[in-house]
Coordinates of C-alpha atoms and ligand atoms in Angstrom, one line a residue:
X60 CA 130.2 94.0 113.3
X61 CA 126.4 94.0 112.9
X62 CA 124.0 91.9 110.9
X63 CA 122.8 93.1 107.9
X64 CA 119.3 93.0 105.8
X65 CA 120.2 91.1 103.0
X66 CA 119.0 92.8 100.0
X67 CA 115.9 90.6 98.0
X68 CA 117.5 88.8 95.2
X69 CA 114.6 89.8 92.8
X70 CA 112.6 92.6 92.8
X71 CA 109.2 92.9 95.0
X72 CA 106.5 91.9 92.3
X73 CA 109.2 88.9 90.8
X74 CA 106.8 86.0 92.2
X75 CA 103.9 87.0 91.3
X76 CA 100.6 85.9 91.0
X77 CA 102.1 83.4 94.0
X78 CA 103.3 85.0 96.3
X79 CA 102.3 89.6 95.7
X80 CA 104.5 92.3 95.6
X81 CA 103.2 94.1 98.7
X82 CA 103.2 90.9 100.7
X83 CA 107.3 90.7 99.7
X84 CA 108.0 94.3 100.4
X85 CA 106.3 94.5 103.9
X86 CA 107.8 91.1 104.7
X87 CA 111.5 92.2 103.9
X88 CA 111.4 95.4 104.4
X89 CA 109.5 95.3 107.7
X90 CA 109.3 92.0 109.2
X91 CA 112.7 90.5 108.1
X92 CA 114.4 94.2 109.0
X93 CA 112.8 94.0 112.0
X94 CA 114.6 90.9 113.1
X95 CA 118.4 92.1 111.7
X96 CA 117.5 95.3 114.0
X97 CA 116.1 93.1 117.1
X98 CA 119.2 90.6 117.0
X99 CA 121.5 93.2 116.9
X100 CA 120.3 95.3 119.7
X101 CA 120.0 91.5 121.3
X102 CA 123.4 90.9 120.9
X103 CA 125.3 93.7 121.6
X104 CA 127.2 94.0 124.8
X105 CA 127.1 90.0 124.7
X106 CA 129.3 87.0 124.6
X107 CA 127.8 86.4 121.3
X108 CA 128.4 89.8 119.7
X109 CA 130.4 89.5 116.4
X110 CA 129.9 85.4 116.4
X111 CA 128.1 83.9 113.0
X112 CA 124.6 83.2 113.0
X113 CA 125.4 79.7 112.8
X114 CA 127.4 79.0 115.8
X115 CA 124.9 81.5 117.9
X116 CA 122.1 79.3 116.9
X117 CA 124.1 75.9 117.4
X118 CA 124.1 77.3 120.7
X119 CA 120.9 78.9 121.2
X120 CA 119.5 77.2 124.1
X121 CA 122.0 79.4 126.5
X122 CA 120.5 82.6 125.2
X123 CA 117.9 84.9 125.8
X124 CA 114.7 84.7 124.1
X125 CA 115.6 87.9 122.0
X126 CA 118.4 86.4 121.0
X127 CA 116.5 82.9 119.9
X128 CA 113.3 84.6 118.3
X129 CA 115.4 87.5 116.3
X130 CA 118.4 85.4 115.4
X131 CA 115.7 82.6 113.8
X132 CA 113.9 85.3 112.3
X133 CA 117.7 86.6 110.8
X134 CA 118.3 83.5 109.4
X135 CA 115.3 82.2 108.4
X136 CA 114.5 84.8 106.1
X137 CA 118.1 85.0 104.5
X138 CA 117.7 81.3 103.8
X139 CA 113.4 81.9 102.6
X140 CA 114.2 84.4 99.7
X141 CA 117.1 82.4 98.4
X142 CA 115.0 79.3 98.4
X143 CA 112.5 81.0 95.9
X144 CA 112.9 82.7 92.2
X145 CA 110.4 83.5 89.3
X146 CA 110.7 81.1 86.7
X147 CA 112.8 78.2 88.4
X148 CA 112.3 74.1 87.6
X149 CA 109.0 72.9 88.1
X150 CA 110.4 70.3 90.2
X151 CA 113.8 68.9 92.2
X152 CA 116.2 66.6 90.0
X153 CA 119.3 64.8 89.8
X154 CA 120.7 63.4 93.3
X155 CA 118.4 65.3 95.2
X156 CA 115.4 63.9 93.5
X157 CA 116.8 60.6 94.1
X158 CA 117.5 61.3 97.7
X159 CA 113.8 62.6 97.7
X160 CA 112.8 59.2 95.8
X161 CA 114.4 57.0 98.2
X162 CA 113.0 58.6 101.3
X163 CA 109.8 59.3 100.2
X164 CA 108.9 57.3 97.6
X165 CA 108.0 59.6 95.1
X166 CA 108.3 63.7 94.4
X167 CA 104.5 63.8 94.9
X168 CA 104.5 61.9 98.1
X169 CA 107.7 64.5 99.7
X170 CA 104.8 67.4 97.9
X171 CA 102.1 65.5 100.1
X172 CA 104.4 65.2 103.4
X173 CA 105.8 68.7 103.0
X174 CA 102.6 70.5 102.9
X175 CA 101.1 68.2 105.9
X176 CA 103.8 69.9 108.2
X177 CA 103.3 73.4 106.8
X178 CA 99.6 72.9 107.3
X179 CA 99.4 71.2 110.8
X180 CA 101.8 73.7 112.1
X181 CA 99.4 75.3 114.9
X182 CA 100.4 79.3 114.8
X183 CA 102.9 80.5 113.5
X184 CA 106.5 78.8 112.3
X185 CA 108.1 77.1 109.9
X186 CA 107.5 73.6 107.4
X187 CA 111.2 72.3 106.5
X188 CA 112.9 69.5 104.6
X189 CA 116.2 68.9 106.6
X190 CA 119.7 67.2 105.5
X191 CA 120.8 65.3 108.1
X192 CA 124.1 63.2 107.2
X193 CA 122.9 61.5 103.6
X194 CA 119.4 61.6 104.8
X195 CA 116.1 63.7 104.3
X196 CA 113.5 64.6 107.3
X197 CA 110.6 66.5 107.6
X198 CA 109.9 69.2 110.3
X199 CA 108.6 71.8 111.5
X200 CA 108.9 74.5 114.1
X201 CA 107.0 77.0 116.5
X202 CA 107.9 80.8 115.9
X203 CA 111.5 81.5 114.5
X204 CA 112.6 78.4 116.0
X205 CA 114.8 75.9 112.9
X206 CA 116.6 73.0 112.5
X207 CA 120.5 74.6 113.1
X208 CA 119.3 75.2 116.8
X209 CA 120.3 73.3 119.3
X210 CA 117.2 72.7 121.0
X211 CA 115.2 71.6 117.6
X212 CA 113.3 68.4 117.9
X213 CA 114.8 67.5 114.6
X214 CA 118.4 69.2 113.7
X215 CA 120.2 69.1 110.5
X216 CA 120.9 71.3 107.6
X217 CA 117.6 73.1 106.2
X218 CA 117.7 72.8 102.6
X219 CA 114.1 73.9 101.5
X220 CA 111.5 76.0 103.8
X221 CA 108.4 77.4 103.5
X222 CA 107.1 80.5 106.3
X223 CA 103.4 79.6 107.8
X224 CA 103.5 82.7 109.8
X225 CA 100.3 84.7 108.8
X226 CA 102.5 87.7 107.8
X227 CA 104.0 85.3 105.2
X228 CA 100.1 85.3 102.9
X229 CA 97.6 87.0 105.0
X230 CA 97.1 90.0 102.4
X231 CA 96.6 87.8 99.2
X232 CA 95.2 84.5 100.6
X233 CA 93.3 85.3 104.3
X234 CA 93.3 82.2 106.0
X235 CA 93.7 79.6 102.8
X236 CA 97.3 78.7 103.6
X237 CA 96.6 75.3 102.2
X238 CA 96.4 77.8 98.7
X239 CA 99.5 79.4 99.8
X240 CA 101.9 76.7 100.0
X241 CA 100.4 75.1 96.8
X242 CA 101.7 78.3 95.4
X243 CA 104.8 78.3 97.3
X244 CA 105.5 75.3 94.9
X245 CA 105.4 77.4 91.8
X246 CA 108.2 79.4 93.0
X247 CA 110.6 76.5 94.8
X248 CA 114.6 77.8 93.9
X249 CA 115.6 73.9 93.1
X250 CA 119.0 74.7 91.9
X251 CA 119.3 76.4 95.4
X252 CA 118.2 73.6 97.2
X253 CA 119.8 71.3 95.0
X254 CA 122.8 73.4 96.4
X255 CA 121.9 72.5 99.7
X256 CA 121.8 69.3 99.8
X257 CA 125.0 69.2 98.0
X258 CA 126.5 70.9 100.9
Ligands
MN314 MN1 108.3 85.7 107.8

């Protein structure tokens, strides 16, 4: 049973003026489809053909580089579109803001510490804010590389992430990705990440 491309759950232009239509439809319908296609040719033939994404990632560190990069890429984007949504809250609440409280200090410090990671991510990668037991990190990670692989510096269970590759705002904001991930903010799915953290 292959992976599929999970379908966008809005439509291409839904983010807008953040994040622009043609940046979502090359970055599903190339990049992301790119990755379901790679994994699955990874895969096939393998001892990890027809295993979920999470126990193939839990286990990454014995696989092939096809297997790491596409698989990340898989799952990283099925999780990035569910983590955004036109007209969400403005801002976490409930237990997660008080987990975010508690760890941080304050919603506009986790803003501050969040963006730092997206920012001083050299390449490409990924910015991350990580469940692990009761607790909330911080990360980040080179390429498709994330925090349910066994060979992350910091593992848990992502809860919110933001894409720093270049593909992810190269069209609308050049090289400002401090502009895109300001704008990342106006889109955050909290009830999803509230979700999340829930577990
Ligand atoms: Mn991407």
């Amino acid at each position: 049973m292959a992976f599929e491309l999970q379908k966008l759950p809005y439509a291409y232009d839904a983010l807008e003026p953040y994040i622009d239509a043609q940046t979502m439809e090359i970055h599903h319908d190339k990049h992301h489809a790119a990755y379901t296609n790679n994994l699955n040719a990874a895969i096939t033939g393998t001892s990890v053909e027809g295993q979920s994404i999470e126990n193939i990632l839990a286990k990454i560190s014995a696989q092939p580089v096809a297997i790491r990069n596409n698989g990340g890429g898989f799952y990283n984007h099925n999780l990035f579109w569910e983590l955004m949504t036109p007209g969400g809250a403005k801002s976490p609440g409930g237990n997660l803001l008080k987990s975010i409280n508690s760890t941080f200090g304050s919603y506009q410090n986790f803003k501050e510490a969040f963006t730092k990671a997206a920012l001083t991510r050299f390449g490409s990668g990924w910015a991350w804010l990580v469940k692990q037991g009761d607790s909330l990190v911080i990360s980040s990670t080179p390429n498709q590389d994330n925090p349910l692989m066994d060979l992350a510096d910091i593992k848990g269970t992502p809860v919110l992430a933001v894409d720093v590759w270049e593909h992810a705002y190269y069209l609308k904001y050049q090289n400002r990705r401090p502009d895109y991930v300001d704008a990342f903010f106006n889109v955050v799915n909290w009830d999803e990440v509230a979700k999340r953290f829930k577990g």
